[in-house]
Amino acid sequence: MASWRDPEIAGVRALMAARRPDPGAPPPSLSERRSAMDALGEAGALPTGCWHEPLTLGGVRCERVTPDGALAERRLLYLHGGAYTAGSPRSHRPLAARLAEAARTRAIVADYRLAPEHRFPAAVDDAEAVYRALLDEGVAPASLVVAGDSAGGGLTMALALRLKAQNLPQPAGFFVISPWVDLAQSGPSYRTKADTDPMISKAGLDASARDYLGGLEASDPLASPILGDFEGVAPVLIQTGSEEALLSDSITLADVLAHARVDVRLEVWPEMIHVFHAWGAALQAARRAIRVAGVWMDERFA
């Protein structure tokens, strides 16, 4: 059993363990998981002076999150996580707001279509539609960063490939948190971190990948971006935790980007778990990571 030098992450782990269903209890349904994610997000605190409102861009429902101090010309297109089967602007509102505050920008959180009702590449199509709509509104690519966590991180990198294929202008940068970029779950960390990841399992992601792909192949680069050609895409920041099953995805992604001569920065935060940024109220490390990402995005905007 691992011991943790950071007492805050130990506390987060204890809280997660207390919330875990009893052994033998039936797993929650997809509807229950979606509702629980949204409820958790809606219960989270937002920065003082932050407000949010619904809007539609490119035919896709979205939410605009505006923190105090946001610069009018900047936009952060945020693609939420949830294994392509759950999550929404509601579930990720606090995280998107904190990131937007750190980068002094408005966030547009896309409510892209979810599996299994809408299989791949519906999510990619929706992300592209919102990106195109932002450009059509007059947002300059140099004033736009695309970010996402987990499946949303994979979707962010898929969008980078789609923009390249469509000869659309690249944004100022891409920021991904704990990205899921290999839908075959082939990395060694699914084995080496199986006992220290309290959230993600290979079996769980195998099931979500089947729901998302709907019988299509995981080898499509828009599903598994680590198989794509990223030459010429915008700079990328990757932040991940050392104790997550998806660690290999981040490391492999950084390697692929580096070989494609992309300006890439990989940060592995010691002892941290999957999308630890979402625990900003409890983790100083989460708040530091968000500040670091804010500085990186601010530099890209500049």
Short mmCIF file of N, CA and C in Angstrom, two decimals, residues 35-145:
data_model
loop_
_atom_site.label_atom_id
_atom_site.label_comp_id
_atom_site.label_asym_id
_atom_site.label_seq_id
_atom_site.Cartn_x
_atom_site.Cartn_y
_atom_site.Cartn_z
N SER A 35 -26.22 12.17 -14.06
CA SER A 35 -26.84 13.06 -13.08
C SER A 35 -25.89 13.38 -11.93
N ALA A 36 -25.15 12.37 -11.47
CA ALA A 36 -24.22 12.58 -10.36
C ALA A 36 -23.10 13.53 -10.76
N MET A 37 -22.57 13.39 -11.98
CA MET A 37 -21.51 14.29 -12.44
C MET A 37 -22.01 15.72 -12.51
N ASP A 38 -23.20 15.91 -13.06
CA ASP A 38 -23.75 17.25 -13.18
C ASP A 38 -24.01 17.86 -11.80
N ALA A 39 -24.54 17.06 -10.89
CA ALA A 39 -24.84 17.56 -9.55
C ALA A 39 -23.56 17.98 -8.83
N LEU A 40 -22.49 17.20 -9.00
CA LEU A 40 -21.22 17.54 -8.36
C LEU A 40 -20.69 18.86 -8.89
N GLY A 41 -20.77 19.06 -10.19
CA GLY A 41 -20.30 20.31 -10.77
C GLY A 41 -21.13 21.51 -10.35
N GLU A 42 -22.43 21.33 -10.33
CA GLU A 42 -23.31 22.44 -9.96
C GLU A 42 -23.18 22.83 -8.50
N ALA A 43 -22.67 21.89 -7.68
CA ALA A 43 -22.46 22.19 -6.26
C ALA A 43 -21.14 22.91 -6.01
N GLY A 44 -20.26 22.93 -7.00
CA GLY A 44 -18.96 23.54 -6.82
C GLY A 44 -19.01 25.05 -6.84
N ALA A 45 -18.07 25.66 -6.13
CA ALA A 45 -18.02 27.13 -6.07
C ALA A 45 -17.34 27.68 -7.30
N LEU A 46 -17.81 28.85 -7.74
CA LEU A 46 -17.21 29.57 -8.85
C LEU A 46 -16.42 30.76 -8.32
N PRO A 47 -15.48 31.26 -9.10
CA PRO A 47 -14.76 32.46 -8.67
C PRO A 47 -15.72 33.62 -8.43
N THR A 48 -15.37 34.47 -7.50
CA THR A 48 -16.21 35.64 -7.21
C THR A 48 -16.37 36.49 -8.46
N GLY A 49 -17.61 36.86 -8.75
CA GLY A 49 -17.88 37.70 -9.90
C GLY A 49 -18.05 36.95 -11.20
N CYS A 50 -17.95 35.62 -11.16
CA CYS A 50 -18.08 34.81 -12.38
C CYS A 50 -19.56 34.57 -12.68
N TRP A 51 -19.92 34.60 -13.95
CA TRP A 51 -21.29 34.30 -14.34
C TRP A 51 -21.29 33.39 -15.56
N HIS A 52 -22.43 32.72 -15.79
CA HIS A 52 -22.52 31.78 -16.90
C HIS A 52 -23.88 31.90 -17.55
N GLU A 53 -23.94 31.55 -18.84
CA GLU A 53 -25.18 31.65 -19.59
C GLU A 53 -25.15 30.64 -20.74
N PRO A 54 -26.32 30.12 -21.13
CA PRO A 54 -26.36 29.19 -22.27
C PRO A 54 -26.27 29.94 -23.59
N LEU A 55 -25.76 29.28 -24.59
CA LEU A 55 -25.76 29.80 -25.95
C LEU A 55 -25.59 28.63 -26.89
N THR A 56 -25.81 28.88 -28.17
CA THR A 56 -25.65 27.87 -29.21
C THR A 56 -24.65 28.39 -30.23
N LEU A 57 -23.68 27.55 -30.56
CA LEU A 57 -22.66 27.90 -31.55
C LEU A 57 -22.53 26.76 -32.55
N GLY A 58 -22.68 27.07 -33.82
CA GLY A 58 -22.56 26.04 -34.85
C GLY A 58 -23.59 24.94 -34.70
N GLY A 59 -24.75 25.24 -34.12
CA GLY A 59 -25.78 24.25 -33.89
C GLY A 59 -25.55 23.38 -32.67
N VAL A 60 -24.52 23.69 -31.89
CA VAL A 60 -24.18 22.90 -30.70
C VAL A 60 -24.50 23.71 -29.45
N ARG A 61 -25.20 23.10 -28.52
CA ARG A 61 -25.45 23.78 -27.25
C ARG A 61 -24.15 23.96 -26.48
N CYS A 62 -23.99 25.12 -25.90
CA CYS A 62 -22.76 25.44 -25.16
C CYS A 62 -23.14 26.25 -23.92
N GLU A 63 -22.15 26.52 -23.11
CA GLU A 63 -22.30 27.45 -21.99
C GLU A 63 -21.10 28.40 -22.00
N ARG A 64 -21.40 29.68 -21.87
CA ARG A 64 -20.34 30.69 -21.77
C ARG A 64 -20.12 31.02 -20.31
N VAL A 65 -18.86 30.91 -19.87
CA VAL A 65 -18.47 31.18 -18.49
C VAL A 65 -17.53 32.37 -18.51
N THR A 66 -17.90 33.43 -17.81
CA THR A 66 -17.14 34.68 -17.85
C THR A 66 -16.69 35.06 -16.44
N PRO A 67 -15.41 34.90 -16.13
CA PRO A 67 -14.91 35.33 -14.83
C PRO A 67 -14.63 36.83 -14.83
N ASP A 68 -14.57 37.39 -13.65
CA ASP A 68 -14.21 38.81 -13.52
C ASP A 68 -12.80 39.01 -14.06
N GLY A 69 -12.61 40.04 -14.87
CA GLY A 69 -11.30 40.33 -15.41
C GLY A 69 -11.01 39.70 -16.75
N ALA A 70 -11.98 38.99 -17.33
CA ALA A 70 -11.75 38.37 -18.63
C ALA A 70 -11.56 39.43 -19.71
N LEU A 71 -10.57 39.22 -20.57
CA LEU A 71 -10.32 40.14 -21.67
C LEU A 71 -11.26 39.83 -22.82
N ALA A 72 -11.85 40.87 -23.40
CA ALA A 72 -12.96 40.71 -24.34
C ALA A 72 -12.59 39.88 -25.56
N GLU A 73 -11.35 40.00 -26.04
CA GLU A 73 -10.99 39.34 -27.30
C GLU A 73 -10.62 37.87 -27.13
N ARG A 74 -10.41 37.41 -25.91
CA ARG A 74 -9.93 36.05 -25.69
C ARG A 74 -11.08 35.05 -25.54
N ARG A 75 -10.81 33.81 -25.99
CA ARG A 75 -11.75 32.71 -25.79
C ARG A 75 -10.99 31.44 -25.43
N LEU A 76 -11.57 30.66 -24.52
CA LEU A 76 -11.10 29.32 -24.19
C LEU A 76 -12.22 28.36 -24.57
N LEU A 77 -12.02 27.56 -25.61
CA LEU A 77 -12.98 26.51 -25.97
C LEU A 77 -12.66 25.30 -25.12
N TYR A 78 -13.58 24.93 -24.22
CA TYR A 78 -13.32 23.83 -23.29
C TYR A 78 -14.18 22.63 -23.65
N LEU A 79 -13.52 21.46 -23.74
CA LEU A 79 -14.16 20.19 -24.06
C LEU A 79 -14.08 19.28 -22.84
N HIS A 80 -15.22 19.02 -22.23
CA HIS A 80 -15.26 18.34 -20.93
C HIS A 80 -14.95 16.85 -21.06
N GLY A 81 -14.56 16.26 -19.92
CA GLY A 81 -14.34 14.84 -19.83
C GLY A 81 -15.61 14.09 -19.46
N GLY A 82 -15.46 12.78 -19.28
CA GLY A 82 -16.59 11.92 -18.95
C GLY A 82 -16.64 10.67 -19.81
N ALA A 83 -15.49 10.28 -20.37
CA ALA A 83 -15.35 9.03 -21.15
C ALA A 83 -16.26 9.02 -22.37
N TYR A 84 -16.58 10.18 -22.90
CA TYR A 84 -17.43 10.35 -24.08
C TYR A 84 -18.87 9.91 -23.83
N THR A 85 -19.19 9.47 -22.61
CA THR A 85 -20.53 8.97 -22.31
C THR A 85 -21.24 9.81 -21.25
N ALA A 86 -20.55 10.71 -20.60
CA ALA A 86 -21.13 11.52 -19.53
C ALA A 86 -20.42 12.86 -19.51
N GLY A 87 -20.85 13.74 -18.60
CA GLY A 87 -20.27 15.07 -18.50
C GLY A 87 -21.03 16.08 -19.33
N SER A 88 -20.88 17.35 -18.96
CA SER A 88 -21.61 18.43 -19.61
C SER A 88 -20.99 19.76 -19.15
N PRO A 89 -21.43 20.87 -19.69
CA PRO A 89 -20.99 22.15 -19.14
C PRO A 89 -21.31 22.31 -17.66
N ARG A 90 -22.37 21.68 -17.20
CA ARG A 90 -22.73 21.77 -15.78
C ARG A 90 -21.73 21.03 -14.90
N SER A 91 -21.33 19.85 -15.32
CA SER A 91 -20.41 19.06 -14.50
C SER A 91 -19.03 19.71 -14.41
N HIS A 92 -18.65 20.46 -15.44
CA HIS A 92 -17.30 21.02 -15.52
C HIS A 92 -17.26 22.53 -15.36
N ARG A 93 -18.36 23.10 -14.92
CA ARG A 93 -18.43 24.57 -14.80
C ARG A 93 -17.37 25.12 -13.84
N PRO A 94 -17.19 24.56 -12.62
CA PRO A 94 -16.17 25.13 -11.73
C PRO A 94 -14.76 25.04 -12.30
N LEU A 95 -14.41 23.91 -12.92
CA LEU A 95 -13.07 23.76 -13.48
C LEU A 95 -12.86 24.72 -14.64
N ALA A 96 -13.83 24.81 -15.54
CA ALA A 96 -13.70 25.73 -16.67
C ALA A 96 -13.59 27.17 -16.18
N ALA A 97 -14.34 27.50 -15.13
CA ALA A 97 -14.30 28.87 -14.61
C ALA A 97 -12.94 29.20 -14.01
N ARG A 98 -12.35 28.25 -13.26
CA ARG A 98 -11.04 28.49 -12.65
C ARG A 98 -9.96 28.62 -13.71
N LEU A 99 -10.03 27.81 -14.74
CA LEU A 99 -9.06 27.92 -15.82
C LEU A 99 -9.21 29.24 -16.57
N ALA A 100 -10.46 29.62 -16.84
CA ALA A 100 -10.70 30.88 -17.53
C ALA A 100 -10.22 32.06 -16.71
N GLU A 101 -10.45 32.01 -15.40
CA GLU A 101 -9.97 33.08 -14.53
C GLU A 101 -8.45 33.17 -14.58
N ALA A 102 -7.77 32.03 -14.55
CA ALA A 102 -6.31 32.02 -14.55
C ALA A 102 -5.74 32.57 -15.86
N ALA A 103 -6.47 32.38 -16.97
CA ALA A 103 -5.99 32.84 -18.27
C ALA A 103 -6.62 34.15 -18.70
N ARG A 104 -7.45 34.74 -17.83
CA ARG A 104 -8.11 36.02 -18.12
C ARG A 104 -8.88 35.97 -19.44
N THR A 105 -9.75 34.96 -19.54
CA THR A 105 -10.50 34.75 -20.76
C THR A 105 -11.91 34.27 -20.45
N ARG A 106 -12.79 34.37 -21.41
CA ARG A 106 -14.09 33.72 -21.34
C ARG A 106 -13.93 32.28 -21.79
N ALA A 107 -14.69 31.38 -21.17
CA ALA A 107 -14.68 29.98 -21.58
C ALA A 107 -15.99 29.65 -22.28
N ILE A 108 -15.87 28.92 -23.38
CA ILE A 108 -17.03 28.35 -24.06
C ILE A 108 -16.95 26.85 -23.86
N VAL A 109 -17.89 26.29 -23.10
CA VAL A 109 -17.88 24.86 -22.80
C VAL A 109 -18.91 24.19 -23.70
N ALA A 110 -18.44 23.33 -24.59
CA ALA A 110 -19.31 22.69 -25.58
C ALA A 110 -20.05 21.51 -24.96
N ASP A 111 -21.35 21.46 -25.18
CA ASP A 111 -22.18 20.34 -24.74
C ASP A 111 -22.29 19.36 -25.90
N TYR A 112 -21.15 18.76 -26.28
CA TYR A 112 -21.11 17.90 -27.46
C TYR A 112 -21.92 16.62 -27.21
N ARG A 113 -22.34 15.99 -28.31
CA ARG A 113 -23.17 14.80 -28.22
C ARG A 113 -22.39 13.62 -27.61
N LEU A 114 -23.11 12.84 -26.82
CA LEU A 114 -22.49 11.75 -26.05
C LEU A 114 -22.87 10.39 -26.60
N ALA A 115 -21.99 9.43 -26.37
CA ALA A 115 -22.25 8.02 -26.65
C ALA A 115 -22.98 7.40 -25.45
N PRO A 116 -23.69 6.32 -25.64
CA PRO A 116 -23.82 5.55 -26.88
C PRO A 116 -24.88 6.07 -27.83
N GLU A 117 -25.62 7.11 -27.45
CA GLU A 117 -26.66 7.62 -28.34
C GLU A 117 -26.07 8.16 -29.64
N HIS A 118 -24.89 8.76 -29.54
CA HIS A 118 -24.24 9.37 -30.70
C HIS A 118 -22.80 8.86 -30.76
N ARG A 119 -22.51 7.99 -31.69
CA ARG A 119 -21.19 7.37 -31.73
C ARG A 119 -20.18 8.26 -32.44
N PHE A 120 -18.93 7.90 -32.30
CA PHE A 120 -17.82 8.53 -32.99
C PHE A 120 -18.14 8.61 -34.49
N PRO A 121 -17.86 9.75 -35.17
CA PRO A 121 -17.14 10.93 -34.68
C PRO A 121 -18.04 12.12 -34.34
N ALA A 122 -19.23 11.86 -33.77
CA ALA A 122 -20.14 12.96 -33.48
C ALA A 122 -19.51 14.02 -32.59
N ALA A 123 -18.76 13.60 -31.58
CA ALA A 123 -18.12 14.57 -30.68
C ALA A 123 -17.10 15.43 -31.42
N VAL A 124 -16.34 14.81 -32.33
CA VAL A 124 -15.36 15.56 -33.11
C VAL A 124 -16.07 16.56 -34.02
N ASP A 125 -17.16 16.12 -34.64
CA ASP A 125 -17.92 17.01 -35.51
C ASP A 125 -18.44 18.23 -34.74
N ASP A 126 -18.93 17.99 -33.52
CA ASP A 126 -19.46 19.09 -32.72
C ASP A 126 -18.35 20.05 -32.30
N ALA A 127 -17.20 19.51 -31.91
CA ALA A 127 -16.08 20.38 -31.52
C ALA A 127 -15.65 21.25 -32.70
N GLU A 128 -15.58 20.67 -33.89
CA GLU A 128 -15.22 21.45 -35.08
C GLU A 128 -16.27 22.51 -35.37
N ALA A 129 -17.55 22.16 -35.21
CA ALA A 129 -18.61 23.13 -35.48
C ALA A 129 -18.52 24.34 -34.56
N VAL A 130 -18.24 24.11 -33.29
CA VAL A 130 -18.11 25.23 -32.34
C VAL A 130 -16.89 26.06 -32.68
N TYR A 131 -15.79 25.40 -33.01
CA TYR A 131 -14.56 26.13 -33.38
C TYR A 131 -14.81 27.01 -34.60
N ARG A 132 -15.45 26.45 -35.64
CA ARG A 132 -15.75 27.23 -36.83
C ARG A 132 -16.65 28.42 -36.49
N ALA A 133 -17.64 28.21 -35.62
CA ALA A 133 -18.55 29.28 -35.26
C ALA A 133 -17.83 30.41 -34.55
N LEU A 134 -16.86 30.08 -33.70
CA LEU A 134 -16.08 31.11 -33.03
C LEU A 134 -15.29 31.93 -34.04
N LEU A 135 -14.70 31.27 -35.02
CA LEU A 135 -13.99 32.00 -36.07
C LEU A 135 -14.96 32.88 -36.86
N ASP A 136 -16.13 32.35 -37.16
CA ASP A 136 -17.12 33.12 -37.92
C ASP A 136 -17.60 34.34 -37.14
N GLU A 137 -17.57 34.25 -35.81
CA GLU A 137 -17.95 35.39 -34.97
C GLU A 137 -16.88 36.47 -34.95
N GLY A 138 -15.72 36.17 -35.50
CA GLY A 138 -14.63 37.14 -35.53
C GLY A 138 -13.56 36.92 -34.49
N VAL A 139 -13.62 35.80 -33.75
CA VAL A 139 -12.56 35.50 -32.80
C VAL A 139 -11.30 35.14 -33.58
N ALA A 140 -10.22 35.82 -33.30
CA ALA A 140 -8.96 35.55 -34.00
C ALA A 140 -8.35 34.24 -33.48
N PRO A 141 -7.82 33.40 -34.36
CA PRO A 141 -7.19 32.16 -33.88
C PRO A 141 -6.13 32.41 -32.82
N ALA A 142 -5.39 33.53 -32.94
CA ALA A 142 -4.35 33.84 -31.96
C ALA A 142 -4.92 34.21 -30.60
N SER A 143 -6.24 34.45 -30.53
CA SER A 143 -6.90 34.79 -29.27
C SER A 143 -7.75 33.63 -28.76
N LEU A 144 -7.47 32.42 -29.24
CA LEU A 144 -8.28 31.26 -28.92
C LEU A 144 -7.39 30.10 -28.50
N VAL A 145 -7.69 29.52 -27.34
CA VAL A 145 -7.03 28.30 -26.86
C VAL A 145 -8.10 27.23 -26.72
#
